CSV table of C-alpha atoms and ligand atoms in Angstrom, one decimal:
chain,number,residue,atom,x,y,z
B,277,MET,CA,15.4,-23.4,12.8
B,278,THR,CA,13.5,-20.5,14.2
B,279,ARG,CA,10.1,-21.7,15.4
B,280,SER,CA,8.6,-18.5,16.7
B,281,LEU,CA,9.1,-14.8,16.4
B,282,THR,CA,7.6,-12.0,18.5
B,283,ILE,CA,7.5,-8.5,17.1
B,284,PRO,CA,5.7,-5.2,17.8
B,285,ARG,CA,2.2,-5.4,16.2
B,286,PRO,CA,2.7,-4.5,12.6
B,287,ASP,CA,1.2,-1.6,10.7
B,288,ASP,CA,-0.2,-1.6,7.1
B,289,TRP,CA,1.0,1.7,5.5
B,290,HIS,CA,-1.3,1.3,2.4
B,291,LEU,CA,-4.8,-0.2,2.7
B,292,HIS,CA,-8.1,0.0,0.9
B,293,LEU,CA,-11.1,-0.5,3.1
B,294,ARG,CA,-13.8,0.9,0.8
B,295,ASP,CA,-17.1,1.9,2.5
B,296,GLY,CA,-20.5,0.5,3.5
B,297,ALA,CA,-21.1,-3.2,3.3
B,298,MET,CA,-17.7,-3.9,1.8
B,299,LEU,CA,-16.0,-2.0,4.6
B,300,ARG,CA,-17.8,-4.0,7.3
B,301,ALA,CA,-16.9,-7.3,5.5
B,302,VAL,CA,-13.1,-6.6,5.0
B,303,LEU,CA,-12.2,-4.5,8.1
B,304,PRO,CA,-12.0,-7.5,10.5
B,305,GLU,CA,-9.3,-9.1,8.2
B,306,SER,CA,-7.0,-6.1,8.8
B,307,ALA,CA,-8.0,-5.4,12.4
B,308,ARG,CA,-7.1,-9.0,13.4
B,309,HIS,CA,-3.3,-8.6,12.7
B,310,PHE,CA,-2.5,-4.9,12.3
B,311,ALA,CA,-2.5,-2.2,14.9
B,312,ARG,CA,-2.8,0.7,12.5
B,313,ALA,CA,-3.3,1.2,8.8
B,314,LEU,CA,-3.0,4.2,6.4
B,315,ILE,CA,-6.4,4.2,4.7
B,316,MET,CA,-6.5,5.1,1.0
B,317,PRO,CA,-9.0,7.8,0.0
B,318,ASN,CA,-10.0,6.4,-3.4
B,319,LEU,CA,-13.7,6.0,-2.6
B,320,MET,CA,-16.4,7.1,-5.1
B,321,PRO,CA,-16.6,10.0,-4.6
B,322,PRO,CA,-13.0,10.4,-3.2
B,323,VAL,CA,-12.1,11.6,0.3
B,324,VAL,CA,-10.9,15.1,-0.5
B,325,THR,CA,-11.5,17.4,2.4
B,326,ALA,CA,-10.7,17.2,6.1
B,327,ALA,CA,-14.4,17.0,6.9
B,328,GLU,CA,-14.8,14.0,4.5
B,329,ALA,CA,-11.8,12.3,6.1
B,330,HIS,CA,-13.3,12.8,9.6
B,331,ALA,CA,-16.6,11.3,8.5
B,332,TYR,CA,-14.9,8.4,6.8
B,333,ARG,CA,-12.8,7.7,9.9
B,334,ASP,CA,-16.0,7.7,12.0
B,335,ARG,CA,-17.6,5.1,9.6
B,336,ILE,CA,-14.5,2.9,9.9
B,337,LEU,CA,-14.4,3.1,13.7
B,338,ALA,CA,-18.2,2.3,13.8
B,339,ALA,CA,-17.5,-0.8,11.7
B,340,LEU,CA,-14.7,-2.2,13.9
B,341,PRO,CA,-15.3,-5.5,15.6
B,342,GLU,CA,-16.2,-5.2,19.3
B,343,GLY,CA,-13.1,-4.6,21.5
B,344,SER,CA,-10.7,-4.0,18.6
B,345,SER,CA,-8.1,-1.3,19.1
B,346,PHE,CA,-7.2,-1.0,15.4
B,347,ALA,CA,-6.5,2.6,14.5
B,348,PRO,CA,-7.3,3.9,11.0
B,349,LEU,CA,-4.8,6.7,9.9
B,350,MET,CA,-6.4,8.9,7.3
B,351,THR,CA,-5.3,10.3,4.0
B,352,LEU,CA,-6.7,13.0,1.7
B,353,TYR,CA,-7.1,12.5,-2.0
B,354,LEU,CA,-5.2,15.3,-3.8
B,355,THR,CA,-7.1,17.2,-6.5
B,356,GLU,CA,-6.3,20.3,-8.5
B,357,GLU,CA,-8.9,22.1,-6.3
B,358,THR,CA,-7.4,21.0,-2.9
B,359,ASP,CA,-7.2,23.8,-0.4
B,360,PRO,CA,-3.7,24.0,1.2
B,361,GLU,CA,-5.1,25.4,4.4
B,362,ASP,CA,-7.7,22.6,4.8
B,363,VAL,CA,-4.8,20.1,4.4
B,364,ALA,CA,-2.6,21.9,7.0
B,365,ARG,CA,-5.5,22.1,9.5
B,366,ALA,CA,-6.2,18.4,9.1
B,367,ALA,CA,-2.6,17.5,9.6
B,368,ASN,CA,-2.2,19.8,12.6
B,369,GLU,CA,-5.2,18.2,14.3
B,370,GLY,CA,-3.6,14.8,13.7
B,371,LEU,CA,-6.6,13.8,11.6
B,372,VAL,CA,-4.6,12.9,8.5
B,373,GLN,CA,-1.1,11.4,8.2
B,374,ALA,CA,-0.6,11.9,4.4
B,375,VAL,CA,-2.0,13.2,1.2
B,376,LYS,CA,-2.4,10.8,-1.7
B,377,LEU,CA,-1.5,11.7,-5.3
B,378,TYR,CA,-3.2,9.7,-8.1
B,379,PRO,CA,-2.3,10.7,-11.6
B,380,ALA,CA,-5.8,11.0,-13.2
B,381,GLY,CA,-6.7,7.7,-14.8
B,382,ALA,CA,-3.8,5.7,-13.3
B,383,THR,CA,-5.7,3.2,-11.3
B,384,THR,CA,-9.0,2.2,-9.6
B,385,ASN,CA,-11.2,5.3,-8.8
B,386,SER,CA,-8.5,7.9,-9.9
B,387,ALA,CA,-10.6,9.9,-12.3
B,388,SER,CA,-10.5,12.9,-9.9
B,389,GLY,CA,-6.8,12.8,-9.6
B,390,VAL,CA,-4.2,15.2,-10.9
B,391,ARG,CA,-3.7,16.1,-14.6
B,392,ASP,CA,-1.6,19.2,-14.3
B,393,PHE,CA,1.0,18.9,-11.6
B,394,ASP,CA,1.7,22.7,-11.5
B,395,ARG,CA,-1.8,23.2,-10.2
B,396,VAL,CA,-1.0,21.3,-6.9
B,397,ARG,CA,2.3,23.2,-6.3
B,398,GLY,CA,0.7,25.3,-3.5
B,399,VAL,CA,-0.5,22.3,-1.6
B,400,LEU,CA,2.8,20.5,-2.0
B,401,GLU,CA,4.7,23.5,-0.7
B,402,ARG,CA,2.4,23.8,2.4
B,403,MET,CA,2.9,20.0,3.0
B,404,ALA,CA,6.7,20.4,2.7
B,405,GLU,CA,6.6,23.2,5.4
B,406,ILE,CA,4.7,21.0,7.9
B,407,GLY,CA,6.4,17.7,7.0
B,408,LEU,CA,3.2,16.0,5.8
B,409,PRO,CA,4.1,13.1,3.5
B,410,LEU,CA,2.8,12.8,-0.1
B,411,CYS,CA,2.0,9.3,-1.0
B,412,VAL,CA,2.2,8.7,-4.7
B,413,HIS,CA,0.7,6.1,-7.1
B,414,GLY,CA,3.8,6.3,-9.2
B,415,GLU,CA,2.7,5.5,-12.8
B,416,VAL,CA,2.4,7.9,-15.7
B,417,THR,CA,-0.8,7.6,-17.7
B,418,ASP,CA,0.5,8.6,-21.1
B,419,PRO,CA,-1.0,6.1,-23.5
B,420,GLU,CA,2.3,6.1,-25.4
B,421,VAL,CA,4.1,4.5,-22.5
B,422,ASP,CA,4.1,0.8,-22.2
B,423,ILE,CA,2.3,-0.3,-19.0
B,424,PHE,CA,5.4,-2.2,-17.8
B,425,ASP,CA,7.5,1.0,-18.1
B,426,ARG,CA,5.0,3.4,-16.4
B,427,GLU,CA,6.6,3.4,-13.0
B,428,ALA,CA,10.1,4.0,-14.3
B,429,ALA,CA,8.8,6.8,-16.5
B,430,PHE,CA,6.9,8.4,-13.5
B,431,LEU,CA,10.2,8.7,-11.6
B,432,ASP,CA,11.8,10.8,-14.4
B,433,ARG,CA,8.9,12.7,-15.7
B,434,VAL,CA,6.8,13.4,-12.6
B,435,LEU,CA,8.5,12.6,-9.3
B,436,GLU,CA,11.9,14.1,-10.0
B,437,PRO,CA,10.5,17.4,-11.2
B,438,ILE,CA,8.2,17.6,-8.1
B,439,ARG,CA,11.0,16.9,-5.7
B,440,ALA,CA,13.3,19.3,-7.5
B,441,ALA,CA,10.7,22.1,-7.2
B,442,THR,CA,9.8,21.2,-3.6
B,443,PRO,CA,13.0,19.8,-2.1
B,444,ASP,CA,11.7,19.5,1.5
B,445,LEU,CA,8.6,17.5,0.4
B,446,ARG,CA,8.5,14.1,2.1
B,447,VAL,CA,7.4,11.4,-0.3
B,448,VAL,CA,6.3,7.7,-0.2
B,449,LEU,CA,6.5,5.9,-3.5
B,450,GLU,CA,3.6,3.5,-2.9
B,451,HIS,CA,3.6,-0.1,-3.9
B,452,VAL,CA,7.0,0.1,-5.6
B,453,THR,CA,7.4,-2.6,-8.3
B,454,THR,CA,10.7,-2.0,-10.1
B,455,GLU,CA,14.4,-2.1,-9.5
B,456,GLU,CA,14.4,1.5,-10.8
B,457,GLY,CA,12.0,2.5,-8.1
B,458,VAL,CA,14.0,0.7,-5.4
B,459,ALA,CA,17.2,2.5,-6.6
B,460,TYR,CA,15.5,5.8,-6.7
B,461,VAL,CA,14.4,5.5,-3.1
B,462,ARG,CA,17.8,4.2,-1.9
B,463,GLU,CA,19.5,7.2,-3.5
B,464,GLY,CA,16.9,9.7,-2.5
B,465,GLY,CA,17.9,10.4,1.1
B,466,ARG,CA,15.8,10.4,4.3
B,467,ASP,CA,12.8,12.3,2.8
B,468,ILE,CA,11.7,9.5,0.5
B,469,ALA,CA,10.6,6.0,1.3
B,470,ALA,CA,8.6,3.2,-0.4
B,471,THR,CA,6.0,0.8,0.6
B,472,ILE,CA,6.2,-2.8,-0.8
B,473,THR,CA,3.2,-5.2,-1.0
B,474,ALA,CA,3.2,-8.8,0.0
B,475,HIS,CA,1.9,-9.9,-3.4
B,476,HIS,CA,4.7,-8.1,-5.4
B,477,LEU,CA,7.2,-10.1,-3.3
B,478,VAL,CA,5.5,-13.3,-4.6
B,479,ILE,CA,4.4,-12.9,-8.2
B,480,ASN,CA,6.1,-11.7,-11.4
B,481,ARG,CA,4.3,-11.2,-14.7
B,482,ASN,CA,4.5,-14.9,-15.6
B,483,HIS,CA,2.3,-15.7,-12.7
B,484,LEU,CA,-0.3,-13.3,-14.1
B,485,LEU,CA,-0.1,-14.5,-17.8
B,486,VAL,CA,1.4,-17.9,-18.3
B,487,GLY,CA,-0.9,-20.8,-18.8
B,488,GLY,CA,-4.0,-18.6,-18.8
B,489,ILE,CA,-4.8,-15.1,-17.5
B,490,ARG,CA,-5.1,-15.0,-13.7
B,491,PRO,CA,-7.4,-12.1,-12.8
B,492,HIS,CA,-6.7,-12.4,-9.1
B,493,TYR,CA,-3.1,-11.6,-9.8
B,494,TYR,CA,-3.9,-8.4,-11.7
B,495,CYS,CA,-3.2,-5.3,-9.8
B,496,LEU,CA,-1.6,-1.9,-10.4
B,497,PRO,CA,1.2,-1.3,-10.8
B,498,VAL,CA,1.2,-4.6,-12.7
B,499,ALA,CA,3.7,-7.2,-11.6
B,500,LYS,CA,6.9,-6.9,-13.6
B,501,ARG,CA,9.8,-9.3,-14.6
B,502,GLU,CA,11.4,-11.6,-12.1
B,503,ARG,CA,14.5,-9.4,-11.8
B,504,HIS,CA,12.2,-6.7,-10.4
B,505,ARG,CA,10.6,-9.0,-8.0
B,506,ARG,CA,14.1,-10.0,-6.8
B,507,ALA,CA,14.9,-6.3,-6.3
B,508,LEU,CA,11.8,-5.9,-4.2
B,509,VAL,CA,12.6,-8.9,-2.0
B,510,ALA,CA,16.2,-7.6,-1.5
B,511,ALA,CA,14.8,-4.2,-0.5
B,512,ALA,CA,12.1,-5.5,1.9
B,513,THR,CA,14.5,-8.0,3.6
B,514,SER,CA,17.4,-5.5,3.8
B,515,GLY,CA,16.0,-3.9,7.0
B,516,GLU,CA,16.8,-0.5,5.4
B,517,GLU,CA,14.7,2.3,6.9
B,518,GLY,CA,13.3,3.5,3.5
B,519,PHE,CA,11.3,0.3,2.9
B,520,PHE,CA,8.2,-0.8,4.8
B,521,LEU,CA,5.0,-2.8,4.4
B,522,GLY,CA,2.0,-1.4,2.6
B,523,THR,CA,-0.2,-4.3,1.6
B,524,ASP,CA,-2.3,-2.4,-0.9
B,525,SER,CA,-4.9,-5.0,0.0
B,526,ALA,CA,-7.7,-3.9,-2.3
B,527,PRO,CA,-11.1,-5.8,-2.3
B,528,HIS,CA,-13.0,-6.2,-5.5
B,529,PRO,CA,-15.9,-8.8,-5.7
B,530,ASP,CA,-15.1,-11.8,-7.8
B,531,HIS,CA,-17.6,-10.8,-10.5
B,532,ALA,CA,-15.6,-7.5,-11.0
B,533,LYS,CA,-12.2,-9.3,-11.3
B,534,GLU,CA,-13.3,-12.4,-13.3
B,535,SER,CA,-14.6,-10.3,-16.2
B,536,ALA,CA,-13.9,-9.2,-19.8
B,537,CYS,CA,-12.4,-6.0,-18.2
B,538,GLY,CA,-11.4,-7.0,-14.7
B,539,CYS,CA,-10.6,-4.6,-11.9
B,540,ALA,CA,-7.1,-4.1,-10.6
B,541,GLY,CA,-6.3,-5.1,-7.0
B,542,CYS,CA,-5.2,-8.1,-4.9
B,543,PHE,CA,-6.8,-8.8,-1.5
B,544,THR,CA,-4.1,-9.8,1.0
B,545,ALA,CA,-5.4,-8.5,4.4
B,546,SER,CA,-6.0,-12.1,5.6
B,547,ASN,CA,-2.6,-13.6,4.8
B,548,ALA,CA,-0.1,-10.8,4.2
B,549,LEU,CA,1.9,-11.5,7.4
B,550,SER,CA,2.1,-15.2,6.9
B,551,ILE,CA,3.3,-14.6,3.3
B,552,LEU,CA,5.9,-12.1,4.5
B,553,ALA,CA,7.2,-14.6,7.1
B,554,GLU,CA,7.6,-17.2,4.4
B,555,ILE,CA,9.5,-14.8,2.1
B,556,PHE,CA,11.7,-13.5,4.9
B,557,GLU,CA,12.5,-17.1,6.1
B,558,ARG,CA,13.5,-18.2,2.6
B,559,GLU,CA,15.9,-15.2,2.5
B,560,GLY,CA,17.3,-16.0,5.9
B,561,ALA,CA,16.0,-12.6,7.0
B,562,LEU,CA,13.4,-13.4,9.6
B,563,GLY,CA,15.2,-11.1,12.0
B,564,ARG,CA,14.5,-8.2,9.8
B,565,LEU,CA,10.8,-8.8,9.4
B,566,GLU,CA,10.3,-6.5,12.4
B,567,ALA,CA,12.0,-3.6,10.7
B,568,PHE,CA,9.9,-4.0,7.6
B,569,ALA,CA,6.5,-4.6,9.2
B,570,SER,CA,6.7,-2.9,12.5
B,571,LEU,CA,9.4,-0.3,12.8
B,572,ASN,CA,10.4,1.5,9.6
B,573,GLY,CA,7.0,2.8,8.7
B,574,ALA,CA,6.3,4.2,12.1
B,575,ALA,CA,9.7,6.0,12.1
B,576,PHE,CA,9.0,7.5,8.7
B,577,TYR,CA,5.5,8.8,9.8
B,578,ARG,CA,7.1,10.0,13.1
B,579,LEU,CA,4.7,7.9,15.2
B,580,PRO,CA,5.6,5.6,18.1
B,581,VAL,CA,6.1,1.9,17.5
B,582,ASN,CA,3.1,-0.1,18.7
B,583,GLY,CA,3.3,-1.2,22.3
B,584,SER,CA,1.5,-4.5,21.9
B,585,ARG,CA,3.1,-7.4,20.2
B,586,ILE,CA,2.2,-10.4,18.0
B,587,THR,CA,3.9,-13.8,17.8
B,588,LEU,CA,4.4,-15.7,14.5
B,589,THR,CA,4.6,-19.4,15.1
B,590,ARG,CA,6.0,-21.9,12.6
B,591,GLN,CA,2.8,-23.9,12.1
B,592,PRO,CA,0.6,-24.2,9.0
B,593,SER,CA,-1.4,-21.1,8.5
B,594,GLU,CA,-5.1,-21.4,7.6
B,595,TYR,CA,-6.9,-18.6,5.8
B,596,PRO,CA,-10.2,-18.4,4.0
B,597,ALA,CA,-10.1,-18.8,0.2
B,598,LYS,CA,-12.8,-16.1,0.0
B,599,ILE,CA,-14.4,-13.4,2.2
B,600,ASP,CA,-18.2,-13.2,1.9
B,601,THR,CA,-19.5,-9.8,1.3
B,602,PRO,CA,-23.0,-8.5,0.4
B,603,ASP,CA,-21.5,-7.5,-3.0
B,604,GLY,CA,-20.4,-11.1,-3.6
B,605,PRO,CA,-17.3,-13.1,-2.6
B,606,VAL,CA,-13.8,-11.5,-2.5
B,607,THR,CA,-11.0,-14.0,-3.3
B,608,VAL,CA,-8.1,-13.9,-1.0
B,609,PHE,CA,-4.7,-13.7,-2.7
B,610,ASP,CA,-3.3,-17.2,-3.3
B,611,PRO,CA,0.5,-17.1,-3.1
B,612,GLY,CA,0.7,-20.4,-4.9
B,613,PHE,CA,2.6,-22.1,-2.0
B,614,SER,CA,1.5,-23.3,1.4
B,615,LEU,CA,2.1,-21.0,4.3
B,616,HIS,CA,4.0,-22.2,7.4
B,617,TRP,CA,3.7,-19.2,9.7
B,618,SER,CA,0.6,-18.4,11.7
B,619,VAL,CA,-0.1,-15.2,13.6
B,620,SER,CA,-1.2,-15.5,17.2
B,621,ALA,CA,-2.1,-12.5,19.4
E,177,NCD,C1,-6.2,-0.3,-5.9
E,177,NCD,C2,-7.7,-0.3,-5.7
E,177,NCD,O1,-8.3,-1.3,-6.1
E,177,NCD,O2,-8.2,0.6,-5.1
E,177,NCD,N1,-5.9,-1.3,-6.9
E,177,NCD,C3,-4.6,-1.8,-7.2
E,177,NCD,O3,-4.5,-2.6,-8.2
E,177,NCD,N2,-3.6,-1.5,-6.5
E,177,NCD,C4,-5.8,1.1,-6.3
E,177,NCD,C5,-4.3,1.3,-6.2
E,177,NCD,O4,-3.7,1.2,-5.1
E,177,NCD,O5,-3.6,1.7,-7.2
E,178,ZN,ZN1,-2.0,2.7,-6.3
E,179,ZN,ZN1,-3.6,0.9,-3.3
């Protein structure tokens, strides 16, 4: 049995850090294990312009623990007013690595997102020219569409038309949750990839709903049927270059989750790597964890693989049940099984 595994330090290609006191409370959890993370821009108000991304990056760097070399990679929040030239300048300066598309109303803090996709055509064309990826929250918001079908509907109704109109656009289907999404990425060539979260590799919709509603398993896109979870596990453990880790670790204080109308988001920054090692070990795929967590994302974003390395050791992993923040405790995602892999520097 494999007892230890050394890989280049992983990156998290989809992370919510928030701002202010919450940022300071959760950032150490990501900085401990990850070298870099792609920081989501859904603050209130959102990070829309290059100047806002610059200021947000400075606040993240100022909040880093002493001596940490964690690098935040920034994204811009796409709105119908986004200026293509502001985006291009930010990309050329190396300030932003992607632009994020939220269909208006699809998820947490998405009210400023896109309603009319024709109105962002100019930005998307500019991004295609310079090779800047578009990261998409891939769910339609049409109230007629069942929440469990919203990702599959997004592929047909939104993503396929965007890609047909802008064939050179590079796209990341964020937090893919369905076998349709996995198949779409597999068939889509080199310009499309998908991030997969740790929690969607663990839970299906029964975990969320059977025996009582589990607010800490509620996230968007919502966990689907078991056959979809199996498709995600197969994709993540395949080593295929189009699939890589984006934890979507998304802190909400417990009072906002354990509520009559609970917020969407799972907080996995503290234990995502231990969870992944467990899943990959069960699949007999530990040798491909490196591709998923450390290599494929860097290749897609055309960045070097991290020079430093981490070692995962087969020994029980301890992680806090909750992170204390001035806004109240944030519950760490409970995979429902004990974790046998610990990360050491
Ligand atoms: C995210 C959040 O809380 O910001 N929540 C979630 O359930 N995934 C937003 C998102 O990534 O859609
Ligand atoms: Zn999302
Ligand atoms: Zn997210």
